[in-house]
Amino acid sequence: MDFKYILELERFYDQIQAPKDRVKASRYLGIYYRSIFDYQESEKYFLSGMKQAKQIEDWGLYLELAKELVTVYRNLGQYDKLKSEIDFCMTIVHQQGLKSKELIPLMELALYYSYDTKNYEQGIVYGELFLEKVEYFKKVAPSDEMLAYRVKTEAFVIKIELAKCYIKTGRNFDLALKYLDEAKAFFEPFEDYEKLARIDQEYLNYYLNTGNLEAVEKYLREYNFHLGMKWKGIMNRTNEIPVYLKALSELEQGLELAQLKNRELTFERRVFIAFVLLILSLAAIYFYLTTRNRRIQTALNASLLAQNKLLEDVNRDKSKFFSVVSHELRTPIYAITGLTSVMDIGNVAPQQIKAIKHSGDYLLLLVNNILHMMSFEQGKKSPPQINRSHFDLTEILSGIVDSSVYFADQHHVELKLKLNWEGELWVKGERQKLTQILLNLIVNGIKYSGDHEVVIGAKRFITDAKTCKLMFEVSDQGVGISKEKQQRMFNFMDRIDNEESSQNPFDLHGVGIGLFVVEKLLLEMSSKIVLESEEGKGSVFSFELEMEMGEDMADETPGLSPASFDRNILVVDDNEINLMVADRLVASLGYKCFKATDTDDVVSIVLREKIDLVLMDLNMPAFSGYELARKIKEKMDIPIIAHTAVAEEELDMEFLRASGIQAYIIKPYPLDALRKMLNDIFHRP
């Protein structure tokens, strides 16, 4: 939708006289504001159009607008308003005898029970009724090709939801698979990745129920791909927001000029006041000028307030958008990384496992970059959390290089690691931040190195018995960066020209947040990034860190003993895929795994099954992990670990301890991290 057209439409909205034209204008404006996530403005225009349609008794237009408004309430999670609007639409259909429009409320009722409230039995009732009405519509509907196509599309959407309901209730598996196949055949030619990702998710549920692990692996890959492409489409939609901000910037410049003019007018007013004191005959002119100036100043002040509010709304919606995207990505990342870590590699090509594992690791890097970028942009209210631990720097650097090899191979780049020491080097520092910094620099080097090599170097300089200085650098022999561009390489969304940017589908089109995050993280670690580059000859990114000399921790974690096989572990999560992944991970370590959701009687399961340890999700709809942990601790004292996708810096440690939770592990995580945590707890003196 053209932004200039929308601005013109909104400017002349109040002047539209024809009722039907005003209803249509309301619909266009409502759809536009919904597309840029300004749901408050979107709701305002849809309600205005519905009120006008009701006055002229154009019930067809009313129902179309109500359908758009229901989507806004669904995005906001306001399900009470959503259900009330659907019920009113159904009443209108019956009172006005609008049989041809009955499909609109029927479809929304099917989605409400299946998608919104997870009432799968009712979802089946309304879904099957909708499909029956579609068959009737085909027989009696007029030859309107656009309407017929829309009804056909909506029928396939409901078939996806019906398939989900059948699988969830454990019946009609054959019909569920038939509906999924039909929907996939319909949406695939249009590359509707949002629908294809939903179809893949139901295929996964179907084959998990039937025990076909080969099909599970296939649809995990397809789900990963379609989800990534869906995300890419969402990111493209946000291109309108910079345009919006640019237009607002132009308006602000106009307002500044108007303010300057207002100051000039104020001076003019004072001049005329002096004239009035001297020449009473000019009193009429003075009155006219002061009245005019007051009117202009009031209008300018009102305009300034409106523009400031608009800027605040855009910034709030942008932050909300990034939060939603980041949170939604964590669940599939956990499924990808968790399942690939326990997958039977004898039945799967190693290259395929590497591709899935790399995709999960790369998605996780992007999510962490987005979360840090949001935090840096908004400004932190408290000092950054420092999380230092002992680790073998040699092992960490080798692991970082190993995790980047697949990405390097795809770009025909050779990775080399050069150290000025041999063997293990135990230090104490911020391991997670160091890993994220080096991964961002390595990925950046690979993208712009052409067919050359990327070298990761580290040098140790001993300063005293307790500390050492470490110099890290990542160098490439690629396109290089000109002097003028080097000044802005670490700015948010600045990058090398589009034609040189990465073609990786998960790279946010090279929007330029990697180096921005690197610089900010190093500032938190009391360091800074140094760039040396010459156009056409490659680049070198380097930084220094001072770390404490650590103790050798290699032998502190005991291995699994035969007693481990007698340990019972309970995993509590509201997500079925997360439960399945956790079950595989825990079982692969030799423990016996029990599963529960937040709607189960968790305390009874702990007592009945003699549970030794609980892995507890924190954010669940029925009962939070904090509440369930407190209930368990009231009955028996067993270890409880927070098993969560919440970012580490967002965890409230005091709240965790008050709930009886003694440790946490952030999803997604490698199998070795879970093994070490369980070993530490079960073998603690």
PDB file of N, CA, C and O in Angstrom, residues 355-387:
ATOM      1  N   ALA A 355      23.939 -29.305   8.432  1.00  0.00           N
ATOM      2  CA  ALA A 355      23.136 -28.195   7.899  1.00  0.00           C
ATOM      3  C   ALA A 355      22.074 -27.766   8.904  1.00  0.00           C
ATOM      4  O   ALA A 355      21.867 -26.574   9.146  1.00  0.00           O
ATOM      5  N   ILE A 356      21.374 -28.740   9.507  1.00  0.00           N
ATOM      6  CA  ILE A 356      20.348 -28.414  10.495  1.00  0.00           C
ATOM      7  C   ILE A 356      20.985 -27.762  11.720  1.00  0.00           C
ATOM      8  O   ILE A 356      20.512 -26.748  12.222  1.00  0.00           O
ATOM      9  N   LYS A 357      22.089 -28.356  12.215  1.00  0.00           N
ATOM     10  CA  LYS A 357      22.768 -27.816  13.401  1.00  0.00           C
ATOM     11  C   LYS A 357      23.267 -26.400  13.131  1.00  0.00           C
ATOM     12  O   LYS A 357      23.119 -25.503  13.966  1.00  0.00           O
ATOM     13  N   HIS A 358      23.853 -26.172  11.933  1.00  0.00           N
ATOM     14  CA  HIS A 358      24.346 -24.834  11.609  1.00  0.00           C
ATOM     15  C   HIS A 358      23.190 -23.832  11.553  1.00  0.00           C
ATOM     16  O   HIS A 358      23.301 -22.712  12.051  1.00  0.00           O
ATOM     17  N   SER A 359      22.068 -24.240  10.949  1.00  0.00           N
ATOM     18  CA  SER A 359      20.913 -23.337  10.857  1.00  0.00           C
ATOM     19  C   SER A 359      20.431 -22.943  12.250  1.00  0.00           C
ATOM     20  O   SER A 359      20.131 -21.781  12.505  1.00  0.00           O
ATOM     21  N   GLY A 360      20.361 -23.924  13.160  1.00  0.00           N
ATOM     22  CA  GLY A 360      19.942 -23.618  14.522  1.00  0.00           C
ATOM     23  C   GLY A 360      20.922 -22.685  15.221  1.00  0.00           C
ATOM     24  O   GLY A 360      20.535 -21.720  15.861  1.00  0.00           O
ATOM     25  N   ASP A 361      22.247 -22.974  15.107  1.00  0.00           N
ATOM     26  CA  ASP A 361      23.249 -22.118  15.739  1.00  0.00           C
ATOM     27  C   ASP A 361      23.211 -20.710  15.170  1.00  0.00           C
ATOM     28  O   ASP A 361      23.341 -19.715  15.893  1.00  0.00           O
ATOM     29  N   TYR A 362      23.018 -20.609  13.835  1.00  0.00           N
ATOM     30  CA  TYR A 362      23.027 -19.291  13.195  1.00  0.00           C
ATOM     31  C   TYR A 362      21.776 -18.503  13.575  1.00  0.00           C
ATOM     32  O   TYR A 362      21.843 -17.299  13.821  1.00  0.00           O
ATOM     33  N   LEU A 363      20.622 -19.185  13.640  1.00  0.00           N
ATOM     34  CA  LEU A 363      19.406 -18.513  14.102  1.00  0.00           C
ATOM     35  C   LEU A 363      19.580 -18.008  15.530  1.00  0.00           C
ATOM     36  O   LEU A 363      19.156 -16.903  15.863  1.00  0.00           O
ATOM     37  N   LEU A 364      20.223 -18.824  16.389  1.00  0.00           N
ATOM     38  CA  LEU A 364      20.443 -18.416  17.779  1.00  0.00           C
ATOM     39  C   LEU A 364      21.340 -17.184  17.847  1.00  0.00           C
ATOM     40  O   LEU A 364      21.105 -16.270  18.638  1.00  0.00           O
ATOM     41  N   LEU A 365      22.383 -17.138  17.002  1.00  0.00           N
ATOM     42  CA  LEU A 365      23.260 -15.967  16.971  1.00  0.00           C
ATOM     43  C   LEU A 365      22.469 -14.725  16.584  1.00  0.00           C
ATOM     44  O   LEU A 365      22.615 -13.654  17.186  1.00  0.00           O
ATOM     45  N   LEU A 366      21.588 -14.847  15.573  1.00  0.00           N
ATOM     46  CA  LEU A 366      20.782 -13.705  15.137  1.00  0.00           C
ATOM     47  C   LEU A 366      19.826 -13.251  16.246  1.00  0.00           C
ATOM     48  O   LEU A 366      19.640 -12.054  16.469  1.00  0.00           O
ATOM     49  N   VAL A 367      19.196 -14.216  16.932  1.00  0.00           N
ATOM     50  CA  VAL A 367      18.276 -13.867  18.029  1.00  0.00           C
ATOM     51  C   VAL A 367      19.024 -13.108  19.126  1.00  0.00           C
ATOM     52  O   VAL A 367      18.572 -12.075  19.614  1.00  0.00           O
ATOM     53  N   ASN A 368      20.207 -13.616  19.518  1.00  0.00           N
ATOM     54  CA  ASN A 368      20.985 -12.941  20.554  1.00  0.00           C
ATOM     55  C   ASN A 368      21.393 -11.542  20.111  1.00  0.00           C
ATOM     56  O   ASN A 368      21.386 -10.596  20.900  1.00  0.00           O
ATOM     57  N   ASN A 369      21.754 -11.397  18.814  1.00  0.00           N
ATOM     58  CA  ASN A 369      22.101 -10.067  18.290  1.00  0.00           C
ATOM     59  C   ASN A 369      20.907  -9.118  18.385  1.00  0.00           C
ATOM     60  O   ASN A 369      21.040  -7.952  18.764  1.00  0.00           O
ATOM     61  N   ILE A 370      19.716  -9.621  18.006  1.00  0.00           N
ATOM     62  CA  ILE A 370      18.517  -8.775  18.044  1.00  0.00           C
ATOM     63  C   ILE A 370      18.210  -8.343  19.478  1.00  0.00           C
ATOM     64  O   ILE A 370      17.918  -7.177  19.754  1.00  0.00           O
ATOM     65  N   LEU A 371      18.291  -9.287  20.435  1.00  0.00           N
ATOM     66  CA  LEU A 371      18.000  -8.956  21.831  1.00  0.00           C
ATOM     67  C   LEU A 371      18.985  -7.918  22.375  1.00  0.00           C
ATOM     68  O   LEU A 371      18.595  -6.970  23.056  1.00  0.00           O
ATOM     69  N   HIS A 372      20.279  -8.086  22.075  1.00  0.00           N
ATOM     70  CA  HIS A 372      21.259  -7.115  22.536  1.00  0.00           C
ATOM     71  C   HIS A 372      21.047  -5.762  21.859  1.00  0.00           C
ATOM     72  O   HIS A 372      21.168  -4.712  22.492  1.00  0.00           O
ATOM     73  N   MET A 373      20.733  -5.799  20.551  1.00  0.00           N
ATOM     74  CA  MET A 373      20.503  -4.546  19.833  1.00  0.00           C
ATOM     75  C   MET A 373      19.349  -3.769  20.451  1.00  0.00           C
ATOM     76  O   MET A 373      19.419  -2.558  20.643  1.00  0.00           O
ATOM     77  N   MET A 374      18.244  -4.479  20.791  1.00  0.00           N
ATOM     78  CA  MET A 374      17.097  -3.826  21.432  1.00  0.00           C
ATOM     79  C   MET A 374      17.507  -3.206  22.765  1.00  0.00           C
ATOM     80  O   MET A 374      17.149  -2.076  23.084  1.00  0.00           O
ATOM     81  N   SER A 375      18.282  -3.960  23.541  1.00  0.00           N
ATOM     82  CA  SER A 375      18.705  -3.479  24.860  1.00  0.00           C
ATOM     83  C   SER A 375      19.576  -2.233  24.727  1.00  0.00           C
ATOM     84  O   SER A 375      19.401  -1.254  25.450  1.00  0.00           O
ATOM     85  N   PHE A 376      20.525  -2.241  23.768  1.00  0.00           N
ATOM     86  CA  PHE A 376      21.420  -1.103  23.579  1.00  0.00           C
ATOM     87  C   PHE A 376      20.652   0.114  23.071  1.00  0.00           C
ATOM     88  O   PHE A 376      20.905   1.243  23.484  1.00  0.00           O
ATOM     89  N   GLU A 377      19.694  -0.104  22.130  1.00  0.00           N
ATOM     90  CA  GLU A 377      18.945   1.014  21.557  1.00  0.00           C
ATOM     91  C   GLU A 377      18.076   1.706  22.604  1.00  0.00           C
ATOM     92  O   GLU A 377      17.943   2.921  22.627  1.00  0.00           O
ATOM     93  N   GLN A 378      17.436   0.904  23.492  1.00  0.00           N
ATOM     94  CA  GLN A 378      16.501   1.467  24.458  1.00  0.00           C
ATOM     95  C   GLN A 378      17.212   2.068  25.664  1.00  0.00           C
ATOM     96  O   GLN A 378      16.633   2.859  26.395  1.00  0.00           O
ATOM     97  N   GLY A 379      18.472   1.673  25.886  1.00  0.00           N
ATOM     98  CA  GLY A 379      19.209   2.197  27.038  1.00  0.00           C
ATOM     99  C   GLY A 379      18.929   1.365  28.267  1.00  0.00           C
ATOM    100  O   GLY A 379      17.788   1.149  28.633  1.00  0.00           O
ATOM    101  N   LYS A 380      19.987   0.852  28.905  1.00  0.00           N
ATOM    102  CA  LYS A 380      19.799  -0.019  30.070  1.00  0.00           C
ATOM    103  C   LYS A 380      19.602   0.817  31.328  1.00  0.00           C
ATOM    104  O   LYS A 380      20.293   1.799  31.554  1.00  0.00           O
ATOM    105  N   LYS A 381      18.627   0.380  32.166  1.00  0.00           N
ATOM    106  CA  LYS A 381      18.331   1.103  33.400  1.00  0.00           C
ATOM    107  C   LYS A 381      19.270   0.694  34.529  1.00  0.00           C
ATOM    108  O   LYS A 381      19.347   1.349  35.539  1.00  0.00           O
ATOM    109  N   SER A 382      19.950  -0.429  34.373  1.00  0.00           N
ATOM    110  CA  SER A 382      20.865  -0.903  35.404  1.00  0.00           C
ATOM    111  C   SER A 382      22.135  -1.389  34.731  1.00  0.00           C
ATOM    112  O   SER A 382      22.143  -1.677  33.547  1.00  0.00           O
ATOM    113  N   PRO A 383      23.275  -1.485  35.489  1.00  0.00           N
ATOM    114  CA  PRO A 383      24.520  -1.953  34.885  1.00  0.00           C
ATOM    115  C   PRO A 383      24.352  -3.345  34.295  1.00  0.00           C
ATOM    116  O   PRO A 383      23.548  -4.147  34.773  1.00  0.00           O
ATOM    117  N   PRO A 384      25.103  -3.673  33.209  1.00  0.00           N
ATOM    118  CA  PRO A 384      24.974  -4.995  32.590  1.00  0.00           C
ATOM    119  C   PRO A 384      25.371  -6.107  33.552  1.00  0.00           C
ATOM    120  O   PRO A 384      26.259  -5.935  34.386  1.00  0.00           O
ATOM    121  N   GLN A 385      24.683  -7.242  33.448  1.00  0.00           N
ATOM    122  CA  GLN A 385      24.963  -8.378  34.326  1.00  0.00           C
ATOM    123  C   GLN A 385      26.295  -9.013  33.922  1.00  0.00           C
ATOM    124  O   GLN A 385      26.541  -9.267  32.750  1.00  0.00           O
ATOM    125  N   ILE A 386      27.169  -9.225  34.917  1.00  0.00           N
ATOM    126  CA  ILE A 386      28.474  -9.836  34.651  1.00  0.00           C
ATOM    127  C   ILE A 386      28.406 -11.285  35.092  1.00  0.00           C
ATOM    128  O   ILE A 386      28.110 -11.583  36.248  1.00  0.00           O
ATOM    129  N   ASN A 387      28.690 -12.196  34.182  1.00  0.00           N
ATOM    130  CA  ASN A 387      28.589 -13.625  34.461  1.00  0.00           C
ATOM    131  C   ASN A 387      29.919 -14.277  34.108  1.00  0.00           C
ATOM    132  O   ASN A 387      30.112 -14.761  32.995  1.00  0.00           O
TER     133      ASN A 387
END
